Coordinates of C-alpha atoms and ligand atoms in Angstrom, one line a residue:
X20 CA 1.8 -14.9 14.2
X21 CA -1.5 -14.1 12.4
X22 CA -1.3 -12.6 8.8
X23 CA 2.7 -13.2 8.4
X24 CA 4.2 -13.0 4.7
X25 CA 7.1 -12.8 3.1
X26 CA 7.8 -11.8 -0.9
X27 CA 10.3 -12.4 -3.0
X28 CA 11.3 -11.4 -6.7
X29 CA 13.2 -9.6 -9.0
X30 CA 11.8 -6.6 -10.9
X31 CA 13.0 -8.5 -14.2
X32 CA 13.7 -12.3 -12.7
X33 CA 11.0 -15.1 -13.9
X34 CA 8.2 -13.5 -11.8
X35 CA 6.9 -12.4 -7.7
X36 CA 6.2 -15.3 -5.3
X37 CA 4.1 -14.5 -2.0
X38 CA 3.7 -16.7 0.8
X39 CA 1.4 -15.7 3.6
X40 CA 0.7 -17.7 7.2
X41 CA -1.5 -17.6 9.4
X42 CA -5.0 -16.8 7.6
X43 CA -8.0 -18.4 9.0
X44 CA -9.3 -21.6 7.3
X45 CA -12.8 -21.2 5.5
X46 CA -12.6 -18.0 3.9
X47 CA -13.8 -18.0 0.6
X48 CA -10.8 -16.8 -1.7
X49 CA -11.5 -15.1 -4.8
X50 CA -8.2 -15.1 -7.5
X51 CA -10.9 -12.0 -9.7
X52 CA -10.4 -10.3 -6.3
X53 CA -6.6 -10.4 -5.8
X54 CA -6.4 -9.8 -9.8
X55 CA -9.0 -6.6 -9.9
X56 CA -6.3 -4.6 -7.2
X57 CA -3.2 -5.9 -8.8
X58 CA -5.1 -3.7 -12.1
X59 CA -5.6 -1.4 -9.8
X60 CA -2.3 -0.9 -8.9
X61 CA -0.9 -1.0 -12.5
X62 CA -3.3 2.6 -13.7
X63 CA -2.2 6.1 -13.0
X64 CA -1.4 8.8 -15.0
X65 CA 2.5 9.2 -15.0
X66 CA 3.5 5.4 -15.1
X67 CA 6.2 4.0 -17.3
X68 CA 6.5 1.8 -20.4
X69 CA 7.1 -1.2 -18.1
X70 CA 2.5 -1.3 -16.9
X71 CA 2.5 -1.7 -21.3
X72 CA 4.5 -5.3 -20.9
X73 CA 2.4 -6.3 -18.0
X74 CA -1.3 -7.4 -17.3
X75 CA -0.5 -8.7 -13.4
X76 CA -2.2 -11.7 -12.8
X77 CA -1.8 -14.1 -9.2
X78 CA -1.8 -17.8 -9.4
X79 CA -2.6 -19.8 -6.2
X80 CA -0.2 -22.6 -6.1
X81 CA -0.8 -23.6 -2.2
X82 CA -3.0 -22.9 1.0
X83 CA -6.5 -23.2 -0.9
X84 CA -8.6 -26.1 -2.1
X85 CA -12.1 -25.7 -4.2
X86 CA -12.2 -21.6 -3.0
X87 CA -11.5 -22.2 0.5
X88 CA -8.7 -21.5 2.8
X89 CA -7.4 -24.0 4.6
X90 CA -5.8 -22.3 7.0
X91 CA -2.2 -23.6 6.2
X92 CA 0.2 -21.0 4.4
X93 CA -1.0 -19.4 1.1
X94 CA 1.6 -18.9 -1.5
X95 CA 1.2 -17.3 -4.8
X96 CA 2.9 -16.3 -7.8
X97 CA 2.9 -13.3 -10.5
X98 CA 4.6 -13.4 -13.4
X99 CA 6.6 -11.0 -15.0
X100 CA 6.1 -11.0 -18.4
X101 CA 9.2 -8.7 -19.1
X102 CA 11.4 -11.2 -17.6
X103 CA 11.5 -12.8 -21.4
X104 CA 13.4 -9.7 -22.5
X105 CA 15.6 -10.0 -19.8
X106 CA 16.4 -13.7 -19.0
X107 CA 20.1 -13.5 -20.1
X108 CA 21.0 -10.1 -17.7
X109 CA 18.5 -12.1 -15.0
X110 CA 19.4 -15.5 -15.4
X111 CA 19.3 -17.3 -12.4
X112 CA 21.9 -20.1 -14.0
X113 CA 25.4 -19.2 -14.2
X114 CA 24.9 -20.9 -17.6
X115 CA 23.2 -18.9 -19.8
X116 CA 24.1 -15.4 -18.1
X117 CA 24.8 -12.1 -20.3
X118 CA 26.4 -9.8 -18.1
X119 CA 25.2 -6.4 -19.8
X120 CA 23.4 -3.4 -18.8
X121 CA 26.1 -3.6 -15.0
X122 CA 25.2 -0.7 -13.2
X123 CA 28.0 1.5 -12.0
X124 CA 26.7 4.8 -11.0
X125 CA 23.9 5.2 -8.5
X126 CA 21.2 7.0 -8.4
X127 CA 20.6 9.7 -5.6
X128 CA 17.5 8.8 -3.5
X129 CA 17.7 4.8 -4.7
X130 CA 19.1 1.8 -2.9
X131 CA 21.9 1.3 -5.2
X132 CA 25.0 2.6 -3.6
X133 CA 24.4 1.3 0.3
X134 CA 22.7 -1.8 -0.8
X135 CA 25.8 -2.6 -3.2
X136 CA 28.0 -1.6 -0.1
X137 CA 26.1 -3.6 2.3
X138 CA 25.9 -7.2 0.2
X139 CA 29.1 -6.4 -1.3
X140 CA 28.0 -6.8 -4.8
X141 CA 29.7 -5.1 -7.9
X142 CA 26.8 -4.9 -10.0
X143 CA 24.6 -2.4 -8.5
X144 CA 21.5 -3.8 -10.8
X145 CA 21.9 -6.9 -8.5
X146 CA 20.4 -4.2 -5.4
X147 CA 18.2 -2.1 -7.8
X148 CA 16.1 -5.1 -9.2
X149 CA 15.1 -6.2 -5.4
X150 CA 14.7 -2.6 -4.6
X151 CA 12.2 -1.7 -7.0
X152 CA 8.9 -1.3 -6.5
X153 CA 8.2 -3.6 -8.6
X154 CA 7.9 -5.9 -5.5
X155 CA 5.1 -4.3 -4.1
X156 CA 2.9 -6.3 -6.5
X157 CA 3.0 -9.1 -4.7
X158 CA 2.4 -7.3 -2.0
X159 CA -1.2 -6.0 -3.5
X160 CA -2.0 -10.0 -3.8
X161 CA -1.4 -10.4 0.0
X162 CA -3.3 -7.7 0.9
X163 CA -6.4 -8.3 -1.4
X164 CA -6.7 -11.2 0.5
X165 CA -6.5 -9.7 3.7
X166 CA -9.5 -7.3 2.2
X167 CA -11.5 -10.5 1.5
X168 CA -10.9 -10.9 5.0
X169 CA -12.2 -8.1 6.3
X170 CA -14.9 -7.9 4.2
X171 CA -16.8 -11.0 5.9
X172 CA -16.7 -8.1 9.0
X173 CA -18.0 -5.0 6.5
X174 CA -14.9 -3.7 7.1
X175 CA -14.0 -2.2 3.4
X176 CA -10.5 -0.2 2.7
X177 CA -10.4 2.7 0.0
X178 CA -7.7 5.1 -1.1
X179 CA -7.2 8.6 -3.0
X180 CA -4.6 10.6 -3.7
X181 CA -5.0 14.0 -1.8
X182 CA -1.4 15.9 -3.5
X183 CA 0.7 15.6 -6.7
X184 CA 3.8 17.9 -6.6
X185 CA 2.2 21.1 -5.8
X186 CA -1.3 20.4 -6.8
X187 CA -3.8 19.9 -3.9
X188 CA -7.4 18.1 -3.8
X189 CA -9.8 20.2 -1.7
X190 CA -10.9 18.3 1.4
X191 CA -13.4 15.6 0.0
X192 CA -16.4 13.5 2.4
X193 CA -14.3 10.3 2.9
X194 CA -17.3 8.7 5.4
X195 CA -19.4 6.4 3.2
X196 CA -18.1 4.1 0.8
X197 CA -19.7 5.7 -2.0
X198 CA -17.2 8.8 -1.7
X199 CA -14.9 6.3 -3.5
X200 CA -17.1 5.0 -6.3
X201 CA -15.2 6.9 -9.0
X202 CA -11.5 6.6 -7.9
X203 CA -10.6 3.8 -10.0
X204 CA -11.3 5.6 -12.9
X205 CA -10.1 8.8 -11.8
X206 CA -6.2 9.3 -13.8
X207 CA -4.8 10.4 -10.6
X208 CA -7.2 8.5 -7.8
X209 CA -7.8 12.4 -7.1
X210 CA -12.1 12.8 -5.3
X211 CA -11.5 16.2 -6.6
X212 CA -12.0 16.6 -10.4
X213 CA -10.1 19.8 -11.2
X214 CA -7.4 19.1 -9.1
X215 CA -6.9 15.6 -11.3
X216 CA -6.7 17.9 -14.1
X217 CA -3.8 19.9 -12.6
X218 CA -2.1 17.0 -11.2
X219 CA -2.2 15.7 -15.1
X220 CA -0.7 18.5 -16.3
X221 CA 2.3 18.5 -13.3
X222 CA 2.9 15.2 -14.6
X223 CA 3.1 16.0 -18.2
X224 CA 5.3 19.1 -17.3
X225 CA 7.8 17.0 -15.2
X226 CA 8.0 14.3 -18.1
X227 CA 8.8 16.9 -20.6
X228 CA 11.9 18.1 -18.3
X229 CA 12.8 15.0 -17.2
X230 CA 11.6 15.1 -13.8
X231 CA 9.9 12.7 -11.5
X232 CA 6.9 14.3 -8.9
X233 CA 5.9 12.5 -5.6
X234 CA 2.8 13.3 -3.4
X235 CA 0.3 12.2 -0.7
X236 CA -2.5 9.3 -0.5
X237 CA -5.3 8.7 1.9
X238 CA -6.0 5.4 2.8
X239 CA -9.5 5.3 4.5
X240 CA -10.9 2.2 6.2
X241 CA -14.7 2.2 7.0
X242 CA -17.0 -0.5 9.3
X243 CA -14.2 -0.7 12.2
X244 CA -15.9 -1.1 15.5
X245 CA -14.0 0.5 18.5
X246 CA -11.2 -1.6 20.2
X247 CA -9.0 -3.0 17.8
X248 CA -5.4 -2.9 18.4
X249 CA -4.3 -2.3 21.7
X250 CA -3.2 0.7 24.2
X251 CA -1.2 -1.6 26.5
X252 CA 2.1 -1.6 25.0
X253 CA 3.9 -0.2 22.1
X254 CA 3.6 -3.0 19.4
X255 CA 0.4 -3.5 20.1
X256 CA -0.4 0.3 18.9
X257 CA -2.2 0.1 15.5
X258 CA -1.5 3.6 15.0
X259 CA 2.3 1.9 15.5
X260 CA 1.9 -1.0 13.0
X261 CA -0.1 1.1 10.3
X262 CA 2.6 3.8 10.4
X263 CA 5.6 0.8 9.9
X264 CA 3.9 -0.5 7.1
X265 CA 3.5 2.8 5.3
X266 CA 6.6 3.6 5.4
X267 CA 7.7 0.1 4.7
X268 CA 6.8 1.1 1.0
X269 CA 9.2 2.1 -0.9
X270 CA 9.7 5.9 -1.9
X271 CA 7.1 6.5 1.3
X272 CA 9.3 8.9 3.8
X273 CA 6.0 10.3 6.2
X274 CA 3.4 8.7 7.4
X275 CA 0.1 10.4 9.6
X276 CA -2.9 9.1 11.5
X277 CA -5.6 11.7 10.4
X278 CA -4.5 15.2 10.9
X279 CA -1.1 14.3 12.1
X280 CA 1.5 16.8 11.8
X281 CA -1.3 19.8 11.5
X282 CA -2.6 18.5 14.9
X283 CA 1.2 19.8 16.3
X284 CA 0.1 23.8 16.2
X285 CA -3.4 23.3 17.1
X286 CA -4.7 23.6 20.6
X287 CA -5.6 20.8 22.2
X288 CA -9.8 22.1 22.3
X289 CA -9.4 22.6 18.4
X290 CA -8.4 19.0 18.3
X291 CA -9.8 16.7 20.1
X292 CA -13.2 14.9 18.8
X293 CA -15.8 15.5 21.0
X294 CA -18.0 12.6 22.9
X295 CA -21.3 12.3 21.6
X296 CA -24.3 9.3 22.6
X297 CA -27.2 8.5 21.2
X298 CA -29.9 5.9 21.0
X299 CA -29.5 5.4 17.2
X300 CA -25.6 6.3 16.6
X301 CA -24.1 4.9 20.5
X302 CA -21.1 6.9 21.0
X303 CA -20.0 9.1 18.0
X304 CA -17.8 11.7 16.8
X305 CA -19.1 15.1 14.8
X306 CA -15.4 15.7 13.7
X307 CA -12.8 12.8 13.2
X308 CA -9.1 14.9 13.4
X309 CA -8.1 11.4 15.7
X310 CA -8.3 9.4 12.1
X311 CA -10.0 7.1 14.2
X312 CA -7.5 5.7 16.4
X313 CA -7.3 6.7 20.5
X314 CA -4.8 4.9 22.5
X315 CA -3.2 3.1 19.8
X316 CA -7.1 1.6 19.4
X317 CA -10.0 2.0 16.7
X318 CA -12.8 4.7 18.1
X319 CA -15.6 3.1 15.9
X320 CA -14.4 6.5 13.2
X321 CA -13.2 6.1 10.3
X322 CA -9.5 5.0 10.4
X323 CA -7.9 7.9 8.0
X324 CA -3.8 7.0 7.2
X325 CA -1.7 9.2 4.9
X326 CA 1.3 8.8 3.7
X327 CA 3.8 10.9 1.3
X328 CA 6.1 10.0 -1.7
X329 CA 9.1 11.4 -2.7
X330 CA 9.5 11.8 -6.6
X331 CA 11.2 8.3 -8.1
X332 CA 14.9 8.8 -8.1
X333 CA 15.3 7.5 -11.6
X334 CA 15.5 10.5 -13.5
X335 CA 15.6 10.9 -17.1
X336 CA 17.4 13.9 -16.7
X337 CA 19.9 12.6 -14.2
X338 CA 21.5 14.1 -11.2
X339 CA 25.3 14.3 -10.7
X340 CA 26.8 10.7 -9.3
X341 CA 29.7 9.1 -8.7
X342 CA 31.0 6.0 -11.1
X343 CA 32.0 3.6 -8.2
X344 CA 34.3 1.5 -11.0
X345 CA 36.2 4.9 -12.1
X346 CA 35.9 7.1 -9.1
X347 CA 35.2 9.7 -11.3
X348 CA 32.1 12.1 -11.1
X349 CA 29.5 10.6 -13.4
X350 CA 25.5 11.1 -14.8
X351 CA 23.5 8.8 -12.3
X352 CA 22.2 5.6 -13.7
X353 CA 19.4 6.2 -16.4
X354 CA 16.8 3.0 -16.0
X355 CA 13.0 3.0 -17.7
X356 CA 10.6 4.0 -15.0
X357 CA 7.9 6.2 -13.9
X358 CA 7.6 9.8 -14.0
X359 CA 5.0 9.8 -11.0
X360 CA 3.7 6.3 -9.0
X361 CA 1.5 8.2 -6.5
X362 CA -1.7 6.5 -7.5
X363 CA -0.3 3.1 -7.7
X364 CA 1.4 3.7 -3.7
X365 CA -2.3 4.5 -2.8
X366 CA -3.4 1.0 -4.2
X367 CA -0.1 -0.9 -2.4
X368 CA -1.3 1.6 0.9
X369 CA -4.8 0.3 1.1
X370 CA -3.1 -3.0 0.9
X371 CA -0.2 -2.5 4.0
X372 CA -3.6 -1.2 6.0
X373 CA -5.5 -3.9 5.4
X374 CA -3.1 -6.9 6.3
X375 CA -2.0 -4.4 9.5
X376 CA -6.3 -4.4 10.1
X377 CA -6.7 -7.8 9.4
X378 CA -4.2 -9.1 11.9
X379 CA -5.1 -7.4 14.6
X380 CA -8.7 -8.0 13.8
X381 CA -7.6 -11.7 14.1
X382 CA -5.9 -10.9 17.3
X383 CA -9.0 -9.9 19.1
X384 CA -11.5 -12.5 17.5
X385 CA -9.3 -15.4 17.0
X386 CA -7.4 -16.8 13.9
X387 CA -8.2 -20.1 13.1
X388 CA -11.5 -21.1 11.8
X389 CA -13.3 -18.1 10.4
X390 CA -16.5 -19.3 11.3
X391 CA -15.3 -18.8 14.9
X392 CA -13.8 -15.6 14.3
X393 CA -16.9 -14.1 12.8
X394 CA -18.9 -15.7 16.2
X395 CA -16.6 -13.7 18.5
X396 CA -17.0 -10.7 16.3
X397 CA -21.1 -10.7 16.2
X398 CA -21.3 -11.5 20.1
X399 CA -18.5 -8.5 20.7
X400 CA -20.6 -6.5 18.4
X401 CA -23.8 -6.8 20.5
X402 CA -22.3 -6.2 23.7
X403 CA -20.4 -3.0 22.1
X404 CA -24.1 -1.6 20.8
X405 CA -25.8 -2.8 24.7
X406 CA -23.9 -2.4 27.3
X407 CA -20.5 -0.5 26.0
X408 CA -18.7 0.4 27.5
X409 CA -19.4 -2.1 30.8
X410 CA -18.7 -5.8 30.5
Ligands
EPS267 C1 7.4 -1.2 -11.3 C2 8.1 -1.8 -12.3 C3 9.4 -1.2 -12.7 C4 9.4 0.3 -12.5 C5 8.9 0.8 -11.2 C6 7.8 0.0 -10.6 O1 9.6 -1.6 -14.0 P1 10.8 -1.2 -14.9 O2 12.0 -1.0 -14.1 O3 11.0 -2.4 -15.8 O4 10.4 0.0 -15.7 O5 8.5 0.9 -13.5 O6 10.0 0.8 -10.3 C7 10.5 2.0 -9.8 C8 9.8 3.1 -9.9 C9 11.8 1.9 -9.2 O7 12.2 3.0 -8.7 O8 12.4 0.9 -9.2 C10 6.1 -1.8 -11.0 O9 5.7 -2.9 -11.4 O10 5.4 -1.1 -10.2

């Protein structure tokens, strides 16, 4: 399988390890890259004391040799430099281990009471520290390299955040890659400047009454030339695969392919993108409601993906719980975290939609050698701009 990976870590164990199969050999891998989006992923207004401990940094330990891929698995590793406060309660040696801070009541809307069930451990932090999204770090480091992947096809991924709790960003230009320029710097990843301001201040007002907030982020992927992924079966979709790995984050419960659930009361002739040809653009779109996917495929549009997050269940301000040693009602668990992580899911989005791009960008051009891969690409590009859609 192309672009294959596997993580593994725990929020406050030694550190994240990624290992990733199935990347072509000759790609030019840049650690500043992967390092510049795990940063990335570490701002927003609304995150915890936890982004003070830590300055996330990847270390190649596999897979490249003097910048290059070589086209055997990649693995990497991030360390967590909490883990110092915590290597008694994390220990991985029976020798050594403290067993404080046990978790007995769970938290509504977390993984601790099933997961606990399910593995049939008595210490619910044993489910919470895999279960936090702490993981998705390592996540970020497999998909900036997916990005550098796609990037040797102009194929660039962006995010913003369009909705914290009940504050909405008017509809911004998402076409060009200069609609993004600013996000990073942006508090909120918010296009829309006096919506950030709002969404600031919901933040603020939900720490102060120990709330959490959720929202929505775009993910926008620009230089996609028609035909990637596949109409003829279901796994094949990308609308399919992109939707999966959205919601594969955590806290993620809805995922869309660009209008999405507003499409549902429209009429079809209010919205479907009409068919346009001419000598300078080929075939284009003046509207883009598909989120550039038709039949499970890229229409040469850009490829819009939303997704929404629930508030973070760790509440400062907890709901009512059960203790599962007692059986007595009890205050959910209390745990540092983050009062909003809506900006940081946008960064770990971009990610999920590039490795779901990348793959099936390596399923139509080949996987192996990228100089063969970018070949396949240029010739299916010409024929695509002279003779599309015919053979
Ligand atoms: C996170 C690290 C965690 C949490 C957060 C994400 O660190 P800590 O538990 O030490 O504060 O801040 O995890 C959650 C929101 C969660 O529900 O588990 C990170 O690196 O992104």
């Amino acid at each position: 399988m192309f672009f294959k990976y596997m993580t593994a870590g725990e929020s406050h164990g030694p550190g994240l390890t990624a290992v990733v199969d199935g990347v072509p050999a000759g790609l030019e891998l840049g650690v500043a890259e992967i390092n510049a989006d795990l940063a990335r992923r570490q701002l927003g207004h609304g995150r915890g004391g936890r982004m003070k401990i830590e300055k996330d940094e990847a270390r190649i330990t596999a897979g490249v040799r003097h910048g290059l891929t070589l086209g055997s698995p990649i693995a990497l590793t991030i360390e967590n430099r909490d883990w110092k406060n915590w290597s008694g309660v994390m220990s991985v040696a029976a020798d050594g281990a403290t067993r404080s801070k046990k978790v007995s009541v769970p938290r509504p809307g977390h993984a601790d009471l099933a997961g606990a069930g399910k593995f049939g451990l008595d210490d619910m932090r044993s489910v919470l520290e895999r279960a936090s999204a702490r993981e998705t770090a390592a996540r970020v480091a497999v998909g900036a390299i997916a990005r550098q992947l796609l990037s040797q096809f102009g194929v660039e991924v962006y995010s913003h955040v369009v909705q914290i709790g009940r504050v909405r960003a008017r509809k911004a230009d998402t076409g060009t890659a200069g609609a993004f320029s600013g996000v990073d710097s942006s508090p909120v990843r918010c296009l829309d400047e006096r919506a950030a301001r709002d969404m600031k201040r919901e933040i603020d007002g939900a720490r102060k009454e120990g709330e959490s907030v959720g929202g929505v982020f775009e993910v926008v992927v620009l230089g996609l030339e028609p035909g990637i992924g596949s109409y003829t079966s279901g796994p094949g979709r990308l609308g399919g695969r992109i939707g999966g790995a959205l919601m594969s984050i955590p806290a993620i419960k809805g995922a869309e392919i660009g209008e999405g659930f507003r499409l549902a009361g429209k009429s079809g002739s209010k919205v479907h993108d009409e068919i346009f040809f001419s000598g300078e653009k080929g075939y284009h779109r003046r509207t883009n409601r598909a989120g550039g996917l038709e039949g499970g495929m890229t229409n040469g549009e850009p490829l819009v993906a939303r997704a929404c997050m629930k508030p973070i269940p760790t509440m400062t301000r907890p709901l009512r719980s059960v203790d599962a040693v007692s059986g007595k009602p009890a205050p959910a668990h209390k745990e540092r975290s983050d009062v909003c992580a809506v900006p940081a899911a946008a960064v770990v989005g971009e990610a999920m939609v590039a490795i779901e791009v990348a793959r099936a960008m390596m399923e139509k051009f080949g996987g192996d050698f990228l100089g063969d891969m970018l070949s396949a690409h240029q010739r299916y590009v010409e024929r695509v701009r002279s003779s599309w859609p015919a053979g």
